[in-house]
mmCIF file of N, CA and C and ligand atoms in Angstrom:
data_model
loop_
_atom_site.group_PDB
_atom_site.id
_atom_site.type_symbol
_atom_site.label_atom_id
_atom_site.label_comp_id
_atom_site.label_asym_id
_atom_site.label_seq_id
_atom_site.Cartn_x
_atom_site.Cartn_y
_atom_site.Cartn_z
ATOM 1 N N MET A 1 -118.163 -31.753 -79.255
ATOM 2 C CA MET A 1 -118.255 -33.129 -78.441
ATOM 3 C C MET A 1 -117.395 -33.148 -77.307
ATOM 4 N N ILE A 2 -117.981 -33.611 -76.232
ATOM 5 C CA ILE A 2 -117.216 -33.783 -74.877
ATOM 6 C C ILE A 2 -116.758 -35.230 -74.664
ATOM 7 N N VAL A 3 -115.651 -35.432 -74.047
ATOM 8 C CA VAL A 3 -115.171 -36.804 -73.785
ATOM 9 C C VAL A 3 -114.982 -36.852 -72.223
ATOM 10 N N LEU A 4 -115.426 -38.050 -71.632
ATOM 11 C CA LEU A 4 -115.324 -38.359 -70.218
ATOM 12 C C LEU A 4 -114.455 -39.474 -70.043
ATOM 13 N N GLY A 5 -113.579 -39.415 -68.955
ATOM 14 C CA GLY A 5 -112.725 -40.572 -68.582
ATOM 15 C C GLY A 5 -112.460 -40.604 -67.107
ATOM 16 N N CYS A 6 -112.213 -41.783 -66.534
ATOM 17 C CA CYS A 6 -112.014 -41.900 -65.143
ATOM 18 C C CYS A 6 -111.214 -43.096 -64.841
ATOM 19 N N ASP A 7 -110.622 -43.164 -63.602
ATOM 20 C CA ASP A 7 -110.164 -44.463 -63.017
ATOM 21 C C ASP A 7 -111.236 -44.933 -62.038
ATOM 22 N N HIS A 8 -110.888 -45.958 -61.396
ATOM 23 C CA HIS A 8 -111.855 -46.578 -60.466
ATOM 24 C C HIS A 8 -112.333 -45.584 -59.311
ATOM 25 N N ALA A 9 -111.399 -44.809 -58.871
ATOM 26 C CA ALA A 9 -111.699 -43.832 -57.802
ATOM 27 C C ALA A 9 -112.581 -42.742 -58.337
ATOM 28 N N GLY A 10 -112.479 -42.359 -59.596
ATOM 29 C CA GLY A 10 -113.319 -41.298 -60.164
ATOM 30 C C GLY A 10 -114.569 -41.807 -60.751
ATOM 31 N N TYR A 11 -114.722 -43.053 -60.836
ATOM 32 C CA TYR A 11 -115.920 -43.661 -61.492
ATOM 33 C C TYR A 11 -117.301 -43.297 -60.945
ATOM 34 N N PRO A 12 -117.492 -43.241 -59.644
ATOM 35 C CA PRO A 12 -118.837 -42.896 -59.149
ATOM 36 C C PRO A 12 -119.224 -41.426 -59.533
ATOM 37 N N LEU A 13 -118.173 -40.575 -59.485
ATOM 38 C CA LEU A 13 -118.483 -39.090 -59.850
ATOM 39 C C LEU A 13 -118.799 -38.988 -61.399
ATOM 40 N N LYS A 14 -118.026 -39.745 -62.147
ATOM 41 C CA LYS A 14 -118.188 -39.765 -63.647
ATOM 42 C C LYS A 14 -119.646 -40.179 -63.954
ATOM 43 N N VAL A 15 -120.074 -41.167 -63.244
ATOM 44 C CA VAL A 15 -121.495 -41.716 -63.467
ATOM 45 C C VAL A 15 -122.478 -40.607 -63.216
ATOM 46 N N GLU A 16 -122.259 -39.857 -62.129
ATOM 47 C CA GLU A 16 -123.228 -38.744 -61.736
ATOM 48 C C GLU A 16 -123.083 -37.645 -62.896
ATOM 49 N N ILE A 17 -121.976 -37.333 -63.299
ATOM 50 C CA ILE A 17 -121.837 -36.237 -64.300
ATOM 51 C C ILE A 17 -122.426 -36.736 -65.591
ATOM 52 N N ALA A 18 -122.159 -37.964 -66.003
ATOM 53 C CA ALA A 18 -122.724 -38.525 -67.251
ATOM 54 C C ALA A 18 -124.303 -38.380 -67.143
ATOM 55 N N LYS A 19 -124.799 -38.760 -66.010
ATOM 56 C CA LYS A 19 -126.281 -38.709 -65.875
ATOM 57 C C LYS A 19 -126.783 -37.254 -66.064
ATOM 58 N N TYR A 20 -126.038 -36.342 -65.401
ATOM 59 C CA TYR A 20 -126.416 -34.898 -65.481
ATOM 60 C C TYR A 20 -126.361 -34.440 -66.938
ATOM 61 N N LEU A 21 -125.291 -34.774 -67.638
ATOM 62 C CA LEU A 21 -125.156 -34.327 -69.001
ATOM 63 C C LEU A 21 -126.221 -34.914 -69.935
ATOM 64 N N THR A 22 -126.603 -36.082 -69.688
ATOM 65 C CA THR A 22 -127.610 -36.804 -70.447
ATOM 66 C C THR A 22 -128.977 -36.013 -70.255
ATOM 67 N N GLU A 23 -129.266 -35.784 -69.010
ATOM 68 C CA GLU A 23 -130.484 -35.078 -68.654
ATOM 69 C C GLU A 23 -130.531 -33.712 -69.346
ATOM 70 N N LYS A 24 -129.290 -33.010 -69.489
ATOM 71 C CA LYS A 24 -129.251 -31.635 -70.085
ATOM 72 C C LYS A 24 -129.175 -31.817 -71.628
ATOM 73 N N GLY A 25 -129.076 -32.976 -72.122
ATOM 74 C CA GLY A 25 -129.023 -33.216 -73.661
ATOM 75 C C GLY A 25 -127.644 -32.819 -74.165
ATOM 76 N N VAL A 26 -126.616 -32.946 -73.365
ATOM 77 C CA VAL A 26 -125.278 -32.650 -73.819
ATOM 78 C C VAL A 26 -124.676 -34.041 -74.279
ATOM 79 N N ASN A 27 -124.220 -33.936 -75.537
ATOM 80 C CA ASN A 27 -123.586 -35.228 -76.117
ATOM 81 C C ASN A 27 -122.179 -35.421 -75.571
ATOM 82 N N PHE A 28 -121.885 -36.699 -75.293
ATOM 83 C CA PHE A 28 -120.461 -36.983 -74.841
ATOM 84 C C PHE A 28 -120.107 -38.434 -75.309
ATOM 85 N N ILE A 29 -118.789 -38.720 -75.272
ATOM 86 C CA ILE A 29 -118.430 -40.038 -75.429
ATOM 87 C C ILE A 29 -117.583 -40.364 -74.126
ATOM 88 N N ASP A 30 -117.406 -41.658 -73.898
ATOM 89 C CA ASP A 30 -116.797 -42.130 -72.668
ATOM 90 C C ASP A 30 -115.666 -43.160 -72.990
ATOM 91 N N VAL A 31 -114.454 -42.819 -72.498
ATOM 92 C CA VAL A 31 -113.323 -43.602 -72.836
ATOM 93 C C VAL A 31 -113.046 -44.678 -71.687
ATOM 94 N N GLY A 32 -113.875 -44.809 -70.741
ATOM 95 C CA GLY A 32 -113.721 -45.657 -69.553
ATOM 96 C C GLY A 32 -113.138 -44.984 -68.461
ATOM 97 N N CYS A 33 -112.867 -45.708 -67.380
ATOM 98 C CA CYS A 33 -113.066 -47.073 -67.142
ATOM 99 C C CYS A 33 -114.518 -47.330 -66.724
ATOM 100 N N ASP A 34 -114.929 -48.543 -66.519
ATOM 101 C CA ASP A 34 -116.332 -48.898 -66.107
ATOM 102 C C ASP A 34 -116.387 -49.295 -64.622
ATOM 103 N N GLY A 35 -115.383 -48.814 -63.861
ATOM 104 C CA GLY A 35 -115.481 -49.089 -62.470
ATOM 105 C C GLY A 35 -114.320 -50.060 -62.054
ATOM 106 N N GLU A 36 -113.806 -50.729 -62.978
ATOM 107 C CA GLU A 36 -112.699 -51.685 -62.550
ATOM 108 C C GLU A 36 -111.424 -50.976 -62.211
ATOM 109 N N SER A 37 -110.601 -51.622 -61.376
ATOM 110 C CA SER A 37 -109.349 -50.936 -61.045
ATOM 111 C C SER A 37 -108.447 -50.789 -62.238
ATOM 112 N N CYS A 38 -107.923 -49.558 -62.394
ATOM 113 C CA CYS A 38 -107.088 -49.328 -63.563
ATOM 114 C C CYS A 38 -106.073 -48.183 -63.301
ATOM 115 N N ASP A 39 -105.244 -47.863 -64.231
ATOM 116 C CA ASP A 39 -104.128 -46.953 -64.019
ATOM 117 C C ASP A 39 -104.519 -45.587 -64.743
ATOM 118 N N TYR A 40 -104.639 -44.617 -63.966
ATOM 119 C CA TYR A 40 -105.121 -43.249 -64.497
ATOM 120 C C TYR A 40 -104.313 -42.731 -65.667
ATOM 121 N N PRO A 41 -103.018 -43.002 -65.722
ATOM 122 C CA PRO A 41 -102.222 -42.452 -66.923
ATOM 123 C C PRO A 41 -102.704 -42.939 -68.263
ATOM 124 N N ILE A 42 -103.316 -44.224 -68.213
ATOM 125 C CA ILE A 42 -103.744 -44.850 -69.467
ATOM 126 C C ILE A 42 -105.004 -44.119 -69.926
ATOM 127 N N ILE A 43 -105.884 -43.942 -69.010
ATOM 128 C CA ILE A 43 -107.170 -43.286 -69.279
ATOM 129 C C ILE A 43 -106.914 -41.799 -69.728
ATOM 130 N N ALA A 44 -106.029 -41.119 -69.019
ATOM 131 C CA ALA A 44 -105.767 -39.762 -69.377
ATOM 132 C C ALA A 44 -105.303 -39.670 -70.800
ATOM 133 N N LYS A 45 -104.394 -40.513 -71.225
ATOM 134 C CA LYS A 45 -103.840 -40.588 -72.570
ATOM 135 C C LYS A 45 -104.993 -40.880 -73.606
ATOM 136 N N LYS A 46 -105.868 -41.856 -73.257
ATOM 137 C CA LYS A 46 -107.000 -42.237 -74.206
ATOM 138 C C LYS A 46 -107.866 -40.982 -74.400
ATOM 139 N N LEU A 47 -108.176 -40.231 -73.313
ATOM 140 C CA LEU A 47 -109.073 -39.097 -73.345
ATOM 141 C C LEU A 47 -108.386 -38.021 -74.179
ATOM 142 N N CYS A 48 -107.137 -37.789 -73.835
ATOM 143 C CA CYS A 48 -106.465 -36.588 -74.521
ATOM 144 C C CYS A 48 -106.260 -36.896 -76.032
ATOM 145 N N ASN A 49 -106.155 -38.153 -76.439
ATOM 146 C CA ASN A 49 -106.065 -38.460 -77.857
ATOM 147 C C ASN A 49 -107.307 -38.078 -78.559
ATOM 148 N N LYS A 50 -108.392 -38.152 -77.901
ATOM 149 C CA LYS A 50 -109.705 -37.740 -78.637
ATOM 150 C C LYS A 50 -109.774 -36.262 -78.837
ATOM 151 N N ILE A 51 -109.040 -35.545 -78.067
ATOM 152 C CA ILE A 51 -108.951 -34.091 -78.209
ATOM 153 C C ILE A 51 -107.947 -33.746 -79.231
ATOM 154 N N THR A 52 -106.800 -34.330 -79.164
ATOM 155 C CA THR A 52 -105.691 -33.970 -80.093
ATOM 156 C C THR A 52 -106.019 -34.464 -81.498
ATOM 157 N N ASP A 53 -106.848 -35.533 -81.624
ATOM 158 C CA ASP A 53 -107.178 -35.965 -82.968
ATOM 159 C C ASP A 53 -108.457 -35.255 -83.507
ATOM 160 N N GLY A 54 -109.004 -34.294 -82.758
ATOM 161 C CA GLY A 54 -109.987 -33.513 -83.290
ATOM 162 C C GLY A 54 -111.410 -34.129 -83.083
ATOM 163 N N THR A 55 -111.581 -35.277 -82.503
ATOM 164 C CA THR A 55 -112.867 -35.847 -82.277
ATOM 165 C C THR A 55 -113.612 -35.057 -81.167
ATOM 166 N N CYS A 56 -112.921 -34.538 -80.247
ATOM 167 C CA CYS A 56 -113.697 -33.759 -79.149
ATOM 168 C C CYS A 56 -112.874 -32.484 -78.909
ATOM 169 N N SER A 57 -113.677 -31.506 -78.362
ATOM 170 C CA SER A 57 -113.141 -30.202 -78.033
ATOM 171 C C SER A 57 -112.703 -30.129 -76.609
ATOM 172 N N THR A 58 -113.403 -30.815 -75.705
ATOM 173 C CA THR A 58 -113.261 -30.669 -74.316
ATOM 174 C C THR A 58 -113.320 -32.032 -73.599
ATOM 175 N N GLY A 59 -112.548 -32.154 -72.510
ATOM 176 C CA GLY A 59 -112.569 -33.438 -71.754
ATOM 177 C C GLY A 59 -112.780 -33.246 -70.333
ATOM 178 N N LEU A 60 -113.490 -34.234 -69.672
ATOM 179 C CA LEU A 60 -113.682 -34.236 -68.249
ATOM 180 C C LEU A 60 -113.034 -35.515 -67.660
ATOM 181 N N LEU A 61 -112.039 -35.307 -66.807
ATOM 182 C CA LEU A 61 -111.336 -36.402 -66.267
ATOM 183 C C LEU A 61 -111.605 -36.560 -64.731
ATOM 184 N N PHE A 62 -111.782 -37.741 -64.271
ATOM 185 C CA PHE A 62 -112.139 -38.000 -62.866
ATOM 186 C C PHE A 62 -111.215 -39.027 -62.290
ATOM 187 N N CYS A 63 -110.541 -38.708 -61.169
ATOM 188 C CA CYS A 63 -109.798 -39.652 -60.356
ATOM 189 C C CYS A 63 -110.071 -39.346 -58.885
ATOM 190 N N GLY A 64 -109.297 -39.931 -57.950
ATOM 191 C CA GLY A 64 -109.521 -39.708 -56.524
ATOM 192 C C GLY A 64 -109.494 -38.183 -56.165
ATOM 193 N N THR A 65 -108.317 -37.597 -56.661
ATOM 194 C CA THR A 65 -108.082 -36.189 -56.361
ATOM 195 C C THR A 65 -108.103 -35.273 -57.506
ATOM 196 N N GLY A 66 -108.128 -35.802 -58.744
ATOM 197 C CA GLY A 66 -108.086 -35.013 -59.889
ATOM 198 C C GLY A 66 -106.584 -34.661 -60.260
ATOM 199 N N VAL A 67 -105.775 -34.844 -59.275
ATOM 200 C CA VAL A 67 -104.300 -34.414 -59.416
ATOM 201 C C VAL A 67 -103.613 -35.328 -60.423
ATOM 202 N N GLY A 68 -103.652 -36.655 -60.145
ATOM 203 C CA GLY A 68 -102.978 -37.581 -61.095
ATOM 204 C C GLY A 68 -103.356 -37.354 -62.538
ATOM 205 N N MET A 69 -104.637 -37.299 -62.758
ATOM 206 C CA MET A 69 -105.166 -37.030 -64.108
ATOM 207 C C MET A 69 -104.617 -35.726 -64.742
ATOM 208 N N SER A 70 -104.537 -34.720 -63.925
ATOM 209 C CA SER A 70 -104.018 -33.400 -64.484
ATOM 210 C C SER A 70 -102.623 -33.500 -64.768
ATOM 211 N N ILE A 71 -101.839 -34.153 -63.987
ATOM 212 C CA ILE A 71 -100.374 -34.248 -64.239
ATOM 213 C C ILE A 71 -100.173 -35.000 -65.518
ATOM 214 N N CYS A 72 -100.865 -36.148 -65.846
ATOM 215 C CA CYS A 72 -100.809 -36.842 -67.040
ATOM 216 C C CYS A 72 -101.281 -36.072 -68.253
ATOM 217 N N ALA A 73 -102.421 -35.415 -68.085
ATOM 218 C CA ALA A 73 -103.142 -34.768 -69.247
ATOM 219 C C ALA A 73 -102.083 -33.599 -69.734
ATOM 220 N N ASN A 74 -101.492 -32.910 -68.711
ATOM 221 C CA ASN A 74 -100.661 -31.737 -69.055
ATOM 222 C C ASN A 74 -99.423 -32.121 -69.731
ATOM 223 N N LYS A 75 -98.989 -33.443 -69.751
ATOM 224 C CA LYS A 75 -97.840 -33.934 -70.484
ATOM 225 C C LYS A 75 -97.979 -34.015 -71.979
ATOM 226 N N ILE A 76 -99.274 -33.902 -72.325
ATOM 227 C CA ILE A 76 -99.676 -34.225 -73.788
ATOM 228 C C ILE A 76 -99.811 -32.876 -74.511
ATOM 229 N N LYS A 77 -99.050 -32.832 -75.617
ATOM 230 C CA LYS A 77 -99.054 -31.607 -76.412
ATOM 231 C C LYS A 77 -100.433 -31.266 -76.841
ATOM 232 N N GLY A 78 -100.727 -29.971 -76.686
ATOM 233 C CA GLY A 78 -102.045 -29.431 -77.119
ATOM 234 C C GLY A 78 -103.058 -29.490 -75.983
ATOM 235 N N ILE A 79 -102.752 -30.182 -74.795
ATOM 236 C CA ILE A 79 -103.715 -30.246 -73.741
ATOM 237 C C ILE A 79 -103.307 -29.182 -72.669
ATOM 238 N N ARG A 80 -104.375 -28.481 -72.196
ATOM 239 C CA ARG A 80 -104.306 -27.659 -71.078
ATOM 240 C C ARG A 80 -105.326 -28.134 -70.115
ATOM 241 N N ALA A 81 -104.876 -28.755 -69.033
ATOM 242 C CA ALA A 81 -105.800 -29.341 -68.115
ATOM 243 C C ALA A 81 -105.660 -28.626 -66.668
ATOM 244 N N CYS A 82 -106.824 -28.618 -66.069
ATOM 245 C CA CYS A 82 -106.845 -27.960 -64.721
ATOM 246 C C CYS A 82 -107.616 -28.748 -63.716
ATOM 247 N N VAL A 83 -107.045 -29.046 -62.580
ATOM 248 C CA VAL A 83 -107.784 -29.721 -61.531
ATOM 249 C C VAL A 83 -108.418 -28.541 -60.691
ATOM 250 N N CYS A 84 -109.712 -28.629 -60.554
ATOM 251 C CA CYS A 84 -110.446 -27.585 -59.884
ATOM 252 C C CYS A 84 -111.362 -28.097 -58.724
ATOM 253 N N SER A 85 -111.502 -27.321 -57.687
ATOM 254 C CA SER A 85 -112.497 -27.661 -56.727
ATOM 255 C C SER A 85 -113.305 -26.479 -56.318
ATOM 256 N N ASP A 86 -112.960 -25.326 -57.012
ATOM 257 C CA ASP A 86 -113.797 -24.089 -56.737
ATOM 258 C C ASP A 86 -114.139 -23.444 -58.030
ATOM 259 N N TYR A 87 -115.323 -22.858 -58.010
ATOM 260 C CA TYR A 87 -116.125 -22.256 -59.149
ATOM 261 C C TYR A 87 -115.236 -21.190 -59.839
ATOM 262 N N PHE A 88 -114.532 -20.349 -59.159
ATOM 263 C CA PHE A 88 -113.701 -19.257 -59.683
ATOM 264 C C PHE A 88 -112.642 -19.803 -60.640
ATOM 265 N N SER A 89 -111.943 -20.808 -60.097
ATOM 266 C CA SER A 89 -110.751 -21.382 -60.950
ATOM 267 C C SER A 89 -111.413 -22.042 -62.195
ATOM 268 N N ALA A 90 -112.425 -22.807 -62.102
ATOM 269 C CA ALA A 90 -113.034 -23.462 -63.212
ATOM 270 C C ALA A 90 -113.535 -22.503 -64.300
ATOM 271 N N LYS A 91 -113.952 -21.306 -63.848
ATOM 272 C CA LYS A 91 -114.370 -20.278 -64.812
ATOM 273 C C LYS A 91 -113.112 -19.570 -65.441
ATOM 274 N N LEU A 92 -112.158 -19.194 -64.556
ATOM 275 C CA LEU A 92 -110.969 -18.386 -65.059
ATOM 276 C C LEU A 92 -110.016 -19.311 -65.837
ATOM 277 N N THR A 93 -110.019 -20.506 -65.637
ATOM 278 C CA THR A 93 -109.121 -21.398 -66.394
ATOM 279 C C THR A 93 -109.659 -21.508 -67.872
ATOM 280 N N ARG A 94 -110.922 -21.324 -68.103
ATOM 281 C CA ARG A 94 -111.391 -21.198 -69.460
ATOM 282 C C ARG A 94 -111.050 -19.802 -69.981
ATOM 283 N N MET A 95 -111.415 -18.733 -69.234
ATOM 284 C CA MET A 95 -111.258 -17.389 -69.709
ATOM 285 C C MET A 95 -109.862 -17.062 -69.970
ATOM 286 N N HIS A 96 -108.894 -17.454 -69.182
ATOM 287 C CA HIS A 96 -107.558 -16.987 -69.283
ATOM 288 C C HIS A 96 -106.571 -18.028 -69.820
ATOM 289 N N ASN A 97 -106.782 -19.244 -69.537
ATOM 290 C CA ASN A 97 -105.876 -20.392 -69.884
ATOM 291 C C ASN A 97 -106.397 -21.181 -71.146
ATOM 292 N N ASP A 98 -107.584 -20.961 -71.601
ATOM 293 C CA ASP A 98 -108.243 -21.793 -72.624
ATOM 294 C C ASP A 98 -108.092 -23.196 -72.312
ATOM 295 N N ALA A 99 -108.326 -23.606 -71.033
ATOM 296 C CA ALA A 99 -108.185 -25.023 -70.643
ATOM 297 C C ALA A 99 -109.150 -25.894 -71.465
ATOM 298 N N ASN A 100 -108.662 -27.035 -71.920
ATOM 299 C CA ASN A 100 -109.584 -27.938 -72.622
ATOM 300 C C ASN A 100 -109.891 -29.173 -71.939
ATOM 301 N N VAL A 101 -109.274 -29.404 -70.715
ATOM 302 C CA VAL A 101 -109.655 -30.490 -69.930
ATOM 303 C C VAL A 101 -109.884 -30.042 -68.447
ATOM 304 N N LEU A 102 -110.953 -30.504 -67.885
ATOM 305 C CA LEU A 102 -111.224 -30.235 -66.414
ATOM 306 C C LEU A 102 -111.092 -31.584 -65.640
ATOM 307 N N CYS A 103 -110.335 -31.532 -64.686
ATOM 308 C CA CYS A 103 -110.081 -32.705 -63.809
ATOM 309 C C CYS A 103 -110.719 -32.540 -62.498
ATOM 310 N N LEU A 104 -111.426 -33.515 -62.023
ATOM 311 C CA LEU A 104 -112.151 -33.478 -60.844
ATOM 312 C C LEU A 104 -111.786 -34.573 -59.853
ATOM 313 N N GLY A 105 -111.774 -34.342 -58.552
ATOM 314 C CA GLY A 105 -111.455 -35.311 -57.595
ATOM 315 C C GLY A 105 -112.606 -35.842 -56.853
ATOM 316 N N ALA A 106 -113.005 -37.075 -57.112
ATOM 317 C CA ALA A 106 -114.151 -37.692 -56.559
ATOM 318 C C ALA A 106 -114.077 -37.860 -55.136
ATOM 319 N N ARG A 107 -112.899 -37.961 -54.575
ATOM 320 C CA ARG A 107 -112.649 -37.985 -53.107
ATOM 321 C C ARG A 107 -112.522 -36.623 -52.439
ATOM 322 N N VAL A 108 -112.686 -35.589 -53.265
ATOM 323 C CA VAL A 108 -112.446 -34.291 -52.713
ATOM 324 C C VAL A 108 -113.746 -33.444 -52.699
ATOM 325 N N ILE A 109 -114.518 -33.552 -53.800
ATOM 326 C CA ILE A 109 -115.706 -32.752 -53.928
ATOM 327 C C ILE A 109 -116.925 -33.567 -54.013
ATOM 328 N N GLY A 110 -118.179 -33.034 -53.726
ATOM 329 C CA GLY A 110 -119.337 -33.804 -53.844
ATOM 330 C C GLY A 110 -119.973 -33.603 -55.290
ATOM 331 N N THR A 111 -121.044 -34.270 -55.584
ATOM 332 C CA THR A 111 -121.690 -34.176 -56.859
ATOM 333 C C THR A 111 -122.159 -32.846 -57.179
ATOM 334 N N GLY A 112 -122.828 -32.120 -56.207
ATOM 335 C CA GLY A 112 -123.312 -30.815 -56.414
ATOM 336 C C GLY A 112 -122.362 -29.818 -56.829
ATOM 337 N N THR A 113 -121.209 -29.841 -56.205
ATOM 338 C CA THR A 113 -120.085 -28.956 -56.558
ATOM 339 C C THR A 113 -119.594 -29.259 -57.915
ATOM 340 N N ALA A 114 -119.379 -30.637 -58.174
ATOM 341 C CA ALA A 114 -118.894 -31.140 -59.464
ATOM 342 C C ALA A 114 -119.745 -30.552 -60.597
ATOM 343 N N ILE A 115 -121.044 -30.698 -60.395
ATOM 344 C CA ILE A 115 -121.976 -30.260 -61.447
ATOM 345 C C ILE A 115 -121.819 -28.760 -61.757
ATOM 346 N N GLU A 116 -121.672 -27.936 -60.612
ATOM 347 C CA GLU A 116 -121.479 -26.455 -60.885
ATOM 348 C C GLU A 116 -120.119 -26.275 -61.612
ATOM 349 N N LEU A 117 -119.201 -27.001 -61.274
ATOM 350 C CA LEU A 117 -117.794 -26.772 -61.989
ATOM 351 C C LEU A 117 -117.823 -27.239 -63.426
ATOM 352 N N VAL A 118 -118.596 -28.283 -63.727
ATOM 353 C CA VAL A 118 -118.705 -28.764 -65.113
ATOM 354 C C VAL A 118 -119.578 -27.723 -65.875
ATOM 355 N N ASP A 119 -120.610 -27.229 -65.275
ATOM 356 C CA ASP A 119 -121.420 -26.244 -66.054
ATOM 357 C C ASP A 119 -120.729 -24.979 -66.332
ATOM 358 N N ILE A 120 -119.919 -24.463 -65.366
ATOM 359 C CA ILE A 120 -119.226 -23.154 -65.734
ATOM 360 C C ILE A 120 -118.081 -23.404 -66.639
ATOM 361 N N PHE A 121 -117.388 -24.532 -66.571
ATOM 362 C CA PHE A 121 -116.313 -24.900 -67.404
ATOM 363 C C PHE A 121 -116.880 -25.005 -68.836
ATOM 364 N N LEU A 122 -117.956 -25.724 -69.020
ATOM 365 C CA LEU A 122 -118.418 -25.935 -70.416
ATOM 366 C C LEU A 122 -119.060 -24.669 -71.024
ATOM 367 N N ASN A 123 -119.549 -23.758 -70.200
ATOM 368 C CA ASN A 123 -120.235 -22.584 -70.701
ATOM 369 C C ASN A 123 -119.426 -21.339 -70.654
ATOM 370 N N THR A 124 -118.134 -21.361 -70.399
ATOM 371 C CA THR A 124 -117.349 -20.205 -70.373
ATOM 372 C C THR A 124 -116.396 -20.142 -71.545
ATOM 373 N N GLU A 125 -116.381 -18.963 -72.250
ATOM 374 C CA GLU A 125 -115.455 -18.866 -73.449
ATOM 375 C C GLU A 125 -114.103 -18.321 -73.068
ATOM 376 N N PHE A 126 -113.121 -18.725 -73.856
ATOM 377 C CA PHE A 126 -111.804 -18.176 -73.717
ATOM 378 C C PHE A 126 -111.841 -16.735 -74.230
ATOM 379 N N GLU A 127 -111.153 -15.815 -73.396
ATOM 380 C CA GLU A 127 -111.129 -14.372 -73.944
ATOM 381 C C GLU A 127 -110.048 -14.225 -75.015
ATOM 382 N N LYS A 128 -110.483 -14.446 -76.241
ATOM 383 C CA LYS A 128 -109.533 -14.486 -77.430
ATOM 384 C C LYS A 128 -108.852 -13.234 -77.595
ATOM 385 N N GLY A 129 -107.659 -13.344 -78.110
ATOM 386 C CA GLY A 129 -106.860 -12.137 -78.445
ATOM 387 C C GLY A 129 -106.165 -11.602 -77.264
ATOM 388 N N GLY A 130 -105.311 -10.590 -77.439
ATOM 389 C CA GLY A 130 -104.693 -9.847 -76.378
ATOM 390 C C GLY A 130 -103.791 -10.730 -75.561
ATOM 391 N N ARG A 131 -103.602 -10.329 -74.225
ATOM 392 C CA ARG A 131 -102.571 -10.930 -73.451
ATOM 393 C C ARG A 131 -102.774 -12.338 -73.193
ATOM 394 N N HIS A 132 -104.093 -12.757 -73.053
ATOM 395 C CA HIS A 132 -104.343 -14.161 -72.723
ATOM 396 C C HIS A 132 -103.989 -15.113 -73.887
ATOM 397 N N GLN A 133 -104.204 -14.647 -75.113
ATOM 398 C CA GLN A 133 -103.908 -15.380 -76.316
ATOM 399 C C GLN A 133 -102.302 -15.519 -76.357
ATOM 400 N N ARG A 134 -101.595 -14.393 -76.047
ATOM 401 C CA ARG A 134 -100.158 -14.366 -75.984
ATOM 402 C C ARG A 134 -99.576 -15.374 -75.066
ATOM 403 N N ARG A 135 -100.180 -15.488 -73.923
ATOM 404 C CA ARG A 135 -99.720 -16.418 -72.815
ATOM 405 C C ARG A 135 -100.031 -17.828 -73.181
ATOM 406 N N VAL A 136 -101.214 -18.105 -73.815
ATOM 407 C CA VAL A 136 -101.494 -19.460 -74.223
ATOM 408 C C VAL A 136 -100.563 -19.869 -75.227
ATOM 409 N N ASP A 137 -100.311 -18.914 -76.159
ATOM 410 C CA ASP A 137 -99.191 -19.261 -77.260
ATOM 411 C C ASP A 137 -97.855 -19.572 -76.607
ATOM 412 N N LEU A 138 -97.552 -18.875 -75.571
ATOM 413 C CA LEU A 138 -96.282 -19.110 -74.857
ATOM 414 C C LEU A 138 -96.243 -20.485 -74.218
ATOM 415 N N ILE A 139 -97.480 -20.934 -73.703
ATOM 416 C CA ILE A 139 -97.595 -22.269 -73.127
ATOM 417 C C ILE A 139 -97.124 -23.273 -74.175
ATOM 418 N N SER A 140 -97.665 -23.073 -75.366
ATOM 419 C CA SER A 140 -97.396 -23.992 -76.528
ATOM 420 C C SER A 140 -95.893 -24.119 -76.809
ATOM 421 N N THR A 141 -95.156 -23.033 -76.545
ATOM 422 C CA THR A 141 -93.651 -23.017 -76.828
ATOM 423 C C THR A 141 -93.007 -23.977 -75.742
ATOM 424 N N LEU A 142 -93.635 -24.081 -74.564
ATOM 425 C CA LEU A 142 -93.073 -24.939 -73.519
ATOM 426 C C LEU A 142 -93.088 -26.431 -73.898
ATOM 427 N N GLU A 143 -93.924 -26.728 -74.868
ATOM 428 C CA GLU A 143 -94.128 -28.111 -75.191
ATOM 429 C C GLU A 143 -93.025 -28.637 -76.058
ATOM 430 N N ASP A 144 -92.238 -27.766 -76.704
ATOM 431 C CA ASP A 144 -91.279 -28.182 -77.725
ATOM 432 C C ASP A 144 -89.823 -28.423 -76.977
HETATM 433 C C1 LIG B 1 -106.310 -44.192 -56.961
HETATM 434 O O1 LIG B 1 -106.274 -44.769 -55.755
HETATM 435 C C2 LIG B 1 -105.807 -42.744 -56.819
HETATM 436 O O2 LIG B 1 -104.411 -42.675 -56.535
HETATM 437 C C3 LIG B 1 -106.113 -41.948 -58.071
HETATM 438 O O3 LIG B 1 -107.469 -41.970 -58.380
HETATM 439 C C4 LIG B 1 -105.751 -40.423 -58.099
HETATM 440 O O4 LIG B 1 -106.350 -39.876 -56.983
HETATM 441 C C5 LIG B 1 -104.395 -40.074 -58.461
HETATM 442 O O5 LIG B 1 -104.025 -38.913 -58.442
#
């Protein structure tokens, strides 16, 4: 299951991505907001809780730049969030970092690019084992 969340600045892009996922038959839940002005750290926490409690495996966060959401999400144990605006990073952050949250900036990228980034993020597997696993395990040690 995927979870979506945004602040007011990210809302228009979240709506577009929600529409796209619905058309593709991809199930998701939405932790808000619904377009009203709000504080992105609150939404980031709500979304990450859905991942750390096991309800969802992957999150998509939207704000103006994607940066605020990624800063907040990466403070939560068990979350590996990446703000991306290019295809290569969105792919490699799954393959090498086992990222579980993709952050997108609605004031940075357009809907077409966002759809491509979401697609590649959701459809790329982590390269299990070996050096990447060792490095992801080391990331976990930084949380303590
Ligand atoms: C809200 O105006 C804006 O600061 C927020 O969406 C985000 O871009 C923060 O990183």
